[in-house]
Short mmCIF file of C-alpha atoms and ligand atoms in Angstrom, two decimals:
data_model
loop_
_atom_site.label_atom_id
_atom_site.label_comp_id
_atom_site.label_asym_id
_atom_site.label_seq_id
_atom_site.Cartn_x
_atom_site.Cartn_y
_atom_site.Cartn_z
CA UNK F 192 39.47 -19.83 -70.98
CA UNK F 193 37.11 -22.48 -71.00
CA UNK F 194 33.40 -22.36 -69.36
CA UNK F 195 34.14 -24.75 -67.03
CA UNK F 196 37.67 -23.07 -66.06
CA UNK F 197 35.61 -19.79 -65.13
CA UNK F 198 33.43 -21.16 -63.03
CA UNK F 199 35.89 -21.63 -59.91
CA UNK F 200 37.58 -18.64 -59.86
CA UNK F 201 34.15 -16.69 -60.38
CA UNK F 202 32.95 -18.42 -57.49
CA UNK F 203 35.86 -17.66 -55.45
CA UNK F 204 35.52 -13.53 -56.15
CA UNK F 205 32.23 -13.92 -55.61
CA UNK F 206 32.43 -15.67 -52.25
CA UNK F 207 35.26 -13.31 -50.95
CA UNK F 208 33.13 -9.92 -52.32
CA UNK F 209 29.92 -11.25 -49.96
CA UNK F 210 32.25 -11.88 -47.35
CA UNK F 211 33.27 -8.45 -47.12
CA UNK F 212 29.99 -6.29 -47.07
CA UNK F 213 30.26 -4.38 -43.89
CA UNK F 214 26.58 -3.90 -43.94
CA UNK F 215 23.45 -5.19 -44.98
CA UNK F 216 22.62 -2.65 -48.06
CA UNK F 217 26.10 -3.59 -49.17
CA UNK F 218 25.51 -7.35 -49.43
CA UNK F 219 22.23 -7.17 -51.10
CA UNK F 220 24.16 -5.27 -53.30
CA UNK F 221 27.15 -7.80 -54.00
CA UNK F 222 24.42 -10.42 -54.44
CA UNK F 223 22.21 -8.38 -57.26
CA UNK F 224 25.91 -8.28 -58.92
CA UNK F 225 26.46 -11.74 -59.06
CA UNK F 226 23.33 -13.74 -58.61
CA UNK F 227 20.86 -11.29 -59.69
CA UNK F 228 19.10 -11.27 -63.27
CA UNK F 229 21.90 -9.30 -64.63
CA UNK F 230 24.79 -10.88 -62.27
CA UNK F 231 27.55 -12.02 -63.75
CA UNK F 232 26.97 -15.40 -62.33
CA UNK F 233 23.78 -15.06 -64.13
CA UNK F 234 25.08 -14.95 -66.87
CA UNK F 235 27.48 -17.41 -66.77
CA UNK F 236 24.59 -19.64 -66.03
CA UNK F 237 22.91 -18.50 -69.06
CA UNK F 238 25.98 -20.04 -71.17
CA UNK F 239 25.13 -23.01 -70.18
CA UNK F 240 22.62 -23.95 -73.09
CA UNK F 241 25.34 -23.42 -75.70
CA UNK F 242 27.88 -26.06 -74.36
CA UNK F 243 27.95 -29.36 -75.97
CA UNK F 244 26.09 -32.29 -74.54
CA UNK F 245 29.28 -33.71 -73.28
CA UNK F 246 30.14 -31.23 -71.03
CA UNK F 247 26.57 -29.72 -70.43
CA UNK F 248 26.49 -32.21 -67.21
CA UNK F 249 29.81 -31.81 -65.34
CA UNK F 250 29.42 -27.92 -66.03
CA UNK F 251 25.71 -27.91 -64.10
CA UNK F 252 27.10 -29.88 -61.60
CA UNK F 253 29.96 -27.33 -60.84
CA UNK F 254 27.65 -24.50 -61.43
CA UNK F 255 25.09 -25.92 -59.49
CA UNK F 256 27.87 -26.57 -56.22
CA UNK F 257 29.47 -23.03 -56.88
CA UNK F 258 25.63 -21.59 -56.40
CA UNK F 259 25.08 -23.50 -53.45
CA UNK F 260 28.09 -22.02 -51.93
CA UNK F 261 27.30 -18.62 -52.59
CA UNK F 262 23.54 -18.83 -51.21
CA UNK F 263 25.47 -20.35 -47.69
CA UNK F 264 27.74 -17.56 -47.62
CA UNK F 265 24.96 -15.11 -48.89
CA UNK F 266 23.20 -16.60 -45.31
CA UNK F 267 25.75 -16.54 -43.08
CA UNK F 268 27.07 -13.45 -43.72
CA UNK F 269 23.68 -11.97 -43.80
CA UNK F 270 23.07 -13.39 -40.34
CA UNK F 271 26.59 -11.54 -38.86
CA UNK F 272 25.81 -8.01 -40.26
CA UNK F 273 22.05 -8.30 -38.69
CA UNK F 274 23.86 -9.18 -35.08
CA UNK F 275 25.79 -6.31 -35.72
CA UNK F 276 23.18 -3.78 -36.54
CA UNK F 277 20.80 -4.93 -33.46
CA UNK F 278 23.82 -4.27 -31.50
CA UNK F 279 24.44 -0.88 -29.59
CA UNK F 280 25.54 1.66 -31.47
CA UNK F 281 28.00 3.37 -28.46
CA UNK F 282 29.79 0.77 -26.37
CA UNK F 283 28.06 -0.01 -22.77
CA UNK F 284 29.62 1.83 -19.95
CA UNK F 285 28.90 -0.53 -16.93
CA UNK F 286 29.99 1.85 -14.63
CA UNK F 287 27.10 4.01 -14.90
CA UNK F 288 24.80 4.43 -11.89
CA UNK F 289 21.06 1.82 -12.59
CA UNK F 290 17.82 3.68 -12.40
CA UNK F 291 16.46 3.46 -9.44
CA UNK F 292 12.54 3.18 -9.55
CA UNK F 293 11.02 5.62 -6.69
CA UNK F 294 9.65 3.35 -3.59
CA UNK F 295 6.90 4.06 -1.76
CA UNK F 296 5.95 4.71 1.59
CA UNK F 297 3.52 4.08 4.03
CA UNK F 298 0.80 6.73 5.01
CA UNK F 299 1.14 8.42 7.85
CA UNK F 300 -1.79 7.75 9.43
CA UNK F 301 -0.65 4.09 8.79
CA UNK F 302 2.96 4.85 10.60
CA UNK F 303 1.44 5.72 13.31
CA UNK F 304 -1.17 3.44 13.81
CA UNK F 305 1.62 0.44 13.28
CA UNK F 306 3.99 1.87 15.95
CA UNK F 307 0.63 2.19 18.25
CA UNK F 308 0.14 -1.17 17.78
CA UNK F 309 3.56 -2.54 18.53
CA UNK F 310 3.96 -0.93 21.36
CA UNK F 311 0.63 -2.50 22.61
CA UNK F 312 1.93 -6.10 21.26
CA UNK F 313 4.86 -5.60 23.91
CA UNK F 314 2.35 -5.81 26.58
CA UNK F 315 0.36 -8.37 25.56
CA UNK F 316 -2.70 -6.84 23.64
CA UNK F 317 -4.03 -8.43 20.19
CA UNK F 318 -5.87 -6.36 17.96
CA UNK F 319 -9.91 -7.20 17.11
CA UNK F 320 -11.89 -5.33 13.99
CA UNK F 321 -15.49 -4.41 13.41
CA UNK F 322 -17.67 -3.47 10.44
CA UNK F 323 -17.87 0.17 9.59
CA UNK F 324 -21.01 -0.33 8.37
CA UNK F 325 -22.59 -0.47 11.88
CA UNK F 326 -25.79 -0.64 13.59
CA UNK F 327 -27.30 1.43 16.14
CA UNK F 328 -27.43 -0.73 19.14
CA UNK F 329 -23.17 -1.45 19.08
CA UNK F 330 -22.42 1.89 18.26
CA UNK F 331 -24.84 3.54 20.92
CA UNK F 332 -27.65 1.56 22.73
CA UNK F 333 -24.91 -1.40 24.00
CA UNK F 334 -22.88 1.91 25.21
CA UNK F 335 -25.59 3.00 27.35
CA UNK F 336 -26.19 5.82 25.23
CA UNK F 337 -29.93 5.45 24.64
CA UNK F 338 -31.71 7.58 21.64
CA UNK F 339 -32.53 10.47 23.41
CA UNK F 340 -29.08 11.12 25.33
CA UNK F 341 -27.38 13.88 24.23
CA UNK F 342 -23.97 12.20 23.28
CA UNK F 343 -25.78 11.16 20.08
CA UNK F 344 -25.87 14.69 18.78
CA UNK F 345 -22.36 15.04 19.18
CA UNK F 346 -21.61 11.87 17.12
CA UNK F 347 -24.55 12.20 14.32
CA UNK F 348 -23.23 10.55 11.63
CA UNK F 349 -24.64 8.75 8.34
CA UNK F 350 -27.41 6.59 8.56
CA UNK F 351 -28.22 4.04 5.89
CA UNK F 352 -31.63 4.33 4.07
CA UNK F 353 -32.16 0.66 3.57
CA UNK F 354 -30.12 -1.94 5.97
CA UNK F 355 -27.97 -4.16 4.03
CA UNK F 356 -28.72 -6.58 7.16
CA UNK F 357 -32.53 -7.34 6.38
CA UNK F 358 -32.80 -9.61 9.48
CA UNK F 359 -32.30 -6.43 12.15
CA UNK F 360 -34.90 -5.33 13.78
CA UNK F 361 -36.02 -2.05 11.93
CA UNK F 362 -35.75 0.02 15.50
CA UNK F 363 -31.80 -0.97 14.96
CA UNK F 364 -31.14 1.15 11.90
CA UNK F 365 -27.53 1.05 10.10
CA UNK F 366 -24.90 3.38 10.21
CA UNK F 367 -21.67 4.63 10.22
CA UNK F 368 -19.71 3.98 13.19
CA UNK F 369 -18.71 7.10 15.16
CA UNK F 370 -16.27 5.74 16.67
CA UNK F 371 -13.99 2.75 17.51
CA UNK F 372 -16.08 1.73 20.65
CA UNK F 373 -18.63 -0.45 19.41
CA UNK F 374 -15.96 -2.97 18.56
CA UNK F 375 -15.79 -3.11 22.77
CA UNK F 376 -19.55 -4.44 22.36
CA UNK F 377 -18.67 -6.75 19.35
CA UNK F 378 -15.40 -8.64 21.25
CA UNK F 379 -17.29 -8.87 24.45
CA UNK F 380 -20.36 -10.63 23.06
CA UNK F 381 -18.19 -12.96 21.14
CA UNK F 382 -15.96 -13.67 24.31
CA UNK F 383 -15.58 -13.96 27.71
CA UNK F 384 -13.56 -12.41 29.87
CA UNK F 385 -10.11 -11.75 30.34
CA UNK F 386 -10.02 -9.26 27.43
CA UNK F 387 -7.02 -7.15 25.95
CA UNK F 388 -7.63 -5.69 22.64
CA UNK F 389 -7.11 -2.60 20.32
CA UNK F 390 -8.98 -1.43 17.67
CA UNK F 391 -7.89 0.84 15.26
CA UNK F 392 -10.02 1.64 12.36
CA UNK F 393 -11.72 4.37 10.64
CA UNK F 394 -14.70 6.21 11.90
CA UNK F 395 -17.50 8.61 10.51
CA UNK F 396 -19.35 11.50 11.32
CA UNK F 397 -21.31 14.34 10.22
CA UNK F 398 -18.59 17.24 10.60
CA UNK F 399 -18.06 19.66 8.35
CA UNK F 400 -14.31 19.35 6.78
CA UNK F 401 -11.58 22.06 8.58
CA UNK F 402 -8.47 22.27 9.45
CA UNK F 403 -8.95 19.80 12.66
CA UNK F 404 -12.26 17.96 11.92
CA UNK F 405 -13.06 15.46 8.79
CA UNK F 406 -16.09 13.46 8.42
CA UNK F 407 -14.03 10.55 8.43
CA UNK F 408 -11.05 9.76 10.62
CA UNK F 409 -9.10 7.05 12.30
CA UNK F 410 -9.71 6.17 15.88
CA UNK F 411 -7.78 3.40 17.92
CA UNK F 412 -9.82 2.06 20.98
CA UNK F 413 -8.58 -0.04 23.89
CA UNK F 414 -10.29 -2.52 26.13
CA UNK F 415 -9.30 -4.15 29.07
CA UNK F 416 -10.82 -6.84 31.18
CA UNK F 417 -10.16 -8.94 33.88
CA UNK F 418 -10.41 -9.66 37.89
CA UNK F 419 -9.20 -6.19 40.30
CA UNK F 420 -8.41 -4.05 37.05
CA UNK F 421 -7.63 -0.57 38.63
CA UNK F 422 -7.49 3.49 37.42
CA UNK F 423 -3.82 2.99 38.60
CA UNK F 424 -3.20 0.20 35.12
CA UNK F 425 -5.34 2.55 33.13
CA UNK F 426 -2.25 5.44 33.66
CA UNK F 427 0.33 3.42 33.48
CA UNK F 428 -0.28 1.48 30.23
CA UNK F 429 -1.60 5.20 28.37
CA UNK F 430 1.88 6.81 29.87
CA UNK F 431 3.79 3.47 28.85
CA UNK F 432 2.08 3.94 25.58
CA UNK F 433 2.79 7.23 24.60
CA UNK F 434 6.23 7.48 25.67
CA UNK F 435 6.93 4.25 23.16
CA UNK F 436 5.02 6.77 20.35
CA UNK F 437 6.29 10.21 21.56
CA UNK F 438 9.24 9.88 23.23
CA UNK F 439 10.38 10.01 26.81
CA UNK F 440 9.73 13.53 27.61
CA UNK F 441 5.98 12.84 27.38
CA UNK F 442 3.73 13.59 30.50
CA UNK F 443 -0.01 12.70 31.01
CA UNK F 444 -2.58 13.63 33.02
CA UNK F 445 -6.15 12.48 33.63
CA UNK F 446 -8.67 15.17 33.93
CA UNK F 447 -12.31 13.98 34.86
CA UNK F 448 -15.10 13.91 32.51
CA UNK F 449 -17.91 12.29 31.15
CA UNK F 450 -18.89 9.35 28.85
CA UNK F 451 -21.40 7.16 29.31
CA UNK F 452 -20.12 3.84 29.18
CA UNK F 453 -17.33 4.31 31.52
CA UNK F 454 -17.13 5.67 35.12
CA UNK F 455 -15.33 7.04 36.34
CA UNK F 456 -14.28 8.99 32.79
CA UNK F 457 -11.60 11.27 32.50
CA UNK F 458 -9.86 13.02 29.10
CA UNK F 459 -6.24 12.83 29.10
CA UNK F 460 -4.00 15.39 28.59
CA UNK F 461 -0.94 14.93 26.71
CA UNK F 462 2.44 17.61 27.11
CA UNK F 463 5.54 17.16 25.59
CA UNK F 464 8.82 19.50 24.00
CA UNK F 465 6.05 19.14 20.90
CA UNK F 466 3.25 20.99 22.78
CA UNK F 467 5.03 23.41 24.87
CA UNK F 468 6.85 24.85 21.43
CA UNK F 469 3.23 25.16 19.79
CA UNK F 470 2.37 27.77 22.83
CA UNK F 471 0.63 25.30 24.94
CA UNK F 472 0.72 23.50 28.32
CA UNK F 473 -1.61 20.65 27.70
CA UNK F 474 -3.01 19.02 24.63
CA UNK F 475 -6.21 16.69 25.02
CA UNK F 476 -6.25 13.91 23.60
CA UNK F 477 -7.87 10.84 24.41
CA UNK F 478 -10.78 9.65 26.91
CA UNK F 479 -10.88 6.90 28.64
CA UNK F 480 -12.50 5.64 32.12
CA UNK F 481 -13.52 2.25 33.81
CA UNK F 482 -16.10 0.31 32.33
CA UNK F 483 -19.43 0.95 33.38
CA UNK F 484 -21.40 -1.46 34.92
CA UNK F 485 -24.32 -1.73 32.52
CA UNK F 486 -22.16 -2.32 29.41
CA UNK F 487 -20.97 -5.43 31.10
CA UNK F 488 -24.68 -6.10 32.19
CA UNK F 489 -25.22 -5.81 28.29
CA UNK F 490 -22.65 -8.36 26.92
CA UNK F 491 -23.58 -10.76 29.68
CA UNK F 492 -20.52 -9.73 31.91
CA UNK F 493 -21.16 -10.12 35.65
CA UNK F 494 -19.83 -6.50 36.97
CA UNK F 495 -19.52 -7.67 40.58
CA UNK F 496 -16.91 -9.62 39.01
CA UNK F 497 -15.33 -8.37 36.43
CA UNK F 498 -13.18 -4.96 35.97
CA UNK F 499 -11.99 -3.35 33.32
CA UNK F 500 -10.84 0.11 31.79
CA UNK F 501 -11.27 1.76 28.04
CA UNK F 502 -10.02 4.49 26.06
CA UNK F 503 -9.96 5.68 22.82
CA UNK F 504 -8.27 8.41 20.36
CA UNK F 505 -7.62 10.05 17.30
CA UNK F 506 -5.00 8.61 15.22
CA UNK F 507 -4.88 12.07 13.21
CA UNK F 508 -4.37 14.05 16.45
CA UNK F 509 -1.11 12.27 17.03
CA UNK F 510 0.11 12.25 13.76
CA UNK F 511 -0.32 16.01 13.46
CA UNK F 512 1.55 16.71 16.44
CA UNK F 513 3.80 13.94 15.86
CA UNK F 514 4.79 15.77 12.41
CA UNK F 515 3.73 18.89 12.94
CA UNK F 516 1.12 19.23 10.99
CA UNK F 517 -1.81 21.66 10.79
CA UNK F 518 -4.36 20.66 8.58
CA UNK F 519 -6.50 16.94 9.02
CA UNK F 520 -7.43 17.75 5.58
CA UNK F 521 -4.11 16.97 4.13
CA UNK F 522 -4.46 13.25 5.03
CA UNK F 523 -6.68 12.86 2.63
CA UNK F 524 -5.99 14.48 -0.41
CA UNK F 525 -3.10 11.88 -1.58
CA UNK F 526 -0.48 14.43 -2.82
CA UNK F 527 2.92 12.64 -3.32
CA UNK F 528 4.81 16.07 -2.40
CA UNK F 529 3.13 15.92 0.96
CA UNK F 530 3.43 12.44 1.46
CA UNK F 531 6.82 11.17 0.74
CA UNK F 532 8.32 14.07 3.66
CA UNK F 533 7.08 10.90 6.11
N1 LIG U 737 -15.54 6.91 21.84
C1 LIG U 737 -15.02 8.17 22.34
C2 LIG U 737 -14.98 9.17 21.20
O1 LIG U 737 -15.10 8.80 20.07
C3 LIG U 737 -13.62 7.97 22.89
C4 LIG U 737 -13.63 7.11 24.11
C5 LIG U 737 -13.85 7.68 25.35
C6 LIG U 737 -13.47 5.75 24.01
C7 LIG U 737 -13.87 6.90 26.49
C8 LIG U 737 -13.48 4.95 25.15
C9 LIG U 737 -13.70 5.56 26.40
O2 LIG U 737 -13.30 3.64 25.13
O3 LIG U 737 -13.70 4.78 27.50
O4 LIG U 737 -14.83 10.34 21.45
#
């Protein structure tokens, strides 16, 4: 057979060979066969100096065409048999169930202050915020609870070494709120009256940790002001209020007592299913009164005008006997398996 004869069908075995690997070791393989420095294309190549000058040019030209081919096939097939390997090696079973990545929840301390506030939203109060980083006269003075009344020692908290608010006068040190109330000082001064607000937020104070105290905590204080505000309103939104949270078995009752920026005072006393399975008639938990009379002198309030009524509470308190449970601490210590059972 002549050179240029072999050429063709050479190129045809080859082409059909590389078109059959069925992987890609395989087709490296075919190639080092034929077009490697050994390959029988090679060496057909090779030949190619001892042809005569007359047929030296149509023979490159074939050879150089049948090489051409090869290299595309060489490519293409290479390109299939990488697609295949990238591909799964079982077949996809769309029927399987996804995975699922684990929501989250909300706190609940943060449950329970949300479904305090909506059921205040329902009858018309907006909520108002203050610093936690307070100063003496808001949290105490404004309150009529002067420095040497002996509320302060039940509410010593944390006092700041150096104010962060230079331009106070240095009798007004800084602190950490106590509680919720100052924020009554803070809306007042800022507006007149009528006033409906709560305030929930997180207080301070110097308590040693236990099973129902925490040196900090979440309070939620409410303020009401306007023209012939009675005792009588005061009940009914606190009974409307917990019945939303509690349920409908709840009961209240006021029982007086004593704070000094509202008078009359009373605590209220909370019973429910909840409290009479934990052994007891009444649980206290909240105080609350009517305005006094020098807090609105303080804000600027005329109190032969105005009327108004305030309370306050632990948000912890409810949640505990909302879930039942029986250590404050727990709040705090961010433990998924405790968590996610709210
Ligand atoms: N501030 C009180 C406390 O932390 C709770 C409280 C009592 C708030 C009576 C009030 C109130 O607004 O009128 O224990």
């Amino acid at each position: 057979m002549s050179f240029l004869n072999e050429i063709e069908p050479m190129k045809e075995a080859a082409l059909a060979e590389l078109r059959k690997a069925l992987d890609l070791s395989s087709l490296e393989q075919s190639k080092g066969s034929w077009v490697g420095p050994n390959g029988k294309f090679t060496a057909l190549m090779k030949q190619l100096g001892s042809l005569s000058k007359e047929e030296r040019p149509s023979a490159g030209k074939l050879i150089n065409a049948a090489k051409a081919a090869l290299e595309a096939a060489l490519a293409a097939r290479r390109e299939e048999l990488e697609l295949k390997a990238a591909l799964p090696k079982e077949p996809t079973d769309f029927t399987l169930p996804g995975r699922r990545r684990a929501l989250g929840k909300l706190h609940p301390l943060t449950q329970v202050t949300d479904d305090t506030v909506r059921a205040f939203r329902k009858i018309g109060f907006a909520v108002a915020d203050g610093p936690e980083i307070e100063d003496e006269y808001h949290c105490f003075d404004a309150l009529n609870t002067p420095a040497d009344h002996p509320a302060r020692d039940s509410q010593d908290t944390f006092y700041l070494a150096k104010p962060t608010n230079p331009q106070l006068p240095s009798a007004n040190s800084q602190l950490l709120r106590t509680h919720t109330s100052s924020v009554q000082i803070r809306v007042m001064e800022k507006q007149p009256p009528p006033i409906r607000i709560i305030v929930p937020g997180r207080v301070y104070r110097r308590d040693n940790a236990d099973a129902t105290h925490n040196p900090t905590f979440h309070q939620i204080e409410g303020l009401y002001v306007d023209k012939n505000v009675t005792v009588g309103d005061l009940k009914g939104t606190v009974e409307f209020v917990f019945k939303e949270l509690m349920g409908g078995d709840v009961k209240i009752r006021f029982r007086p007592h004593y704070f000094s920026y509202t008078e009359p005072s009373y605590e209220i006393d909370f019973t429910n299913a909840l409290v009479k399975k934990m052994g007891k008639d009444w649980l206290e938990i909240a105080g609350c009164g009517m305005v006094h009379p020098q807090v609105f002198e303080n804000v600027g309030y005329n109190p032969e005008i105005w009327t108004g009524w305030a309370f306050g509470f632990g948000i912890e308190r409810i949640a505990m006997l909302r879930y039942g449970i029986n250590d404050i601490r727990l709040f705090y210590e961010n433990d998924v398996r405790f968590l996610k059972q709210f």
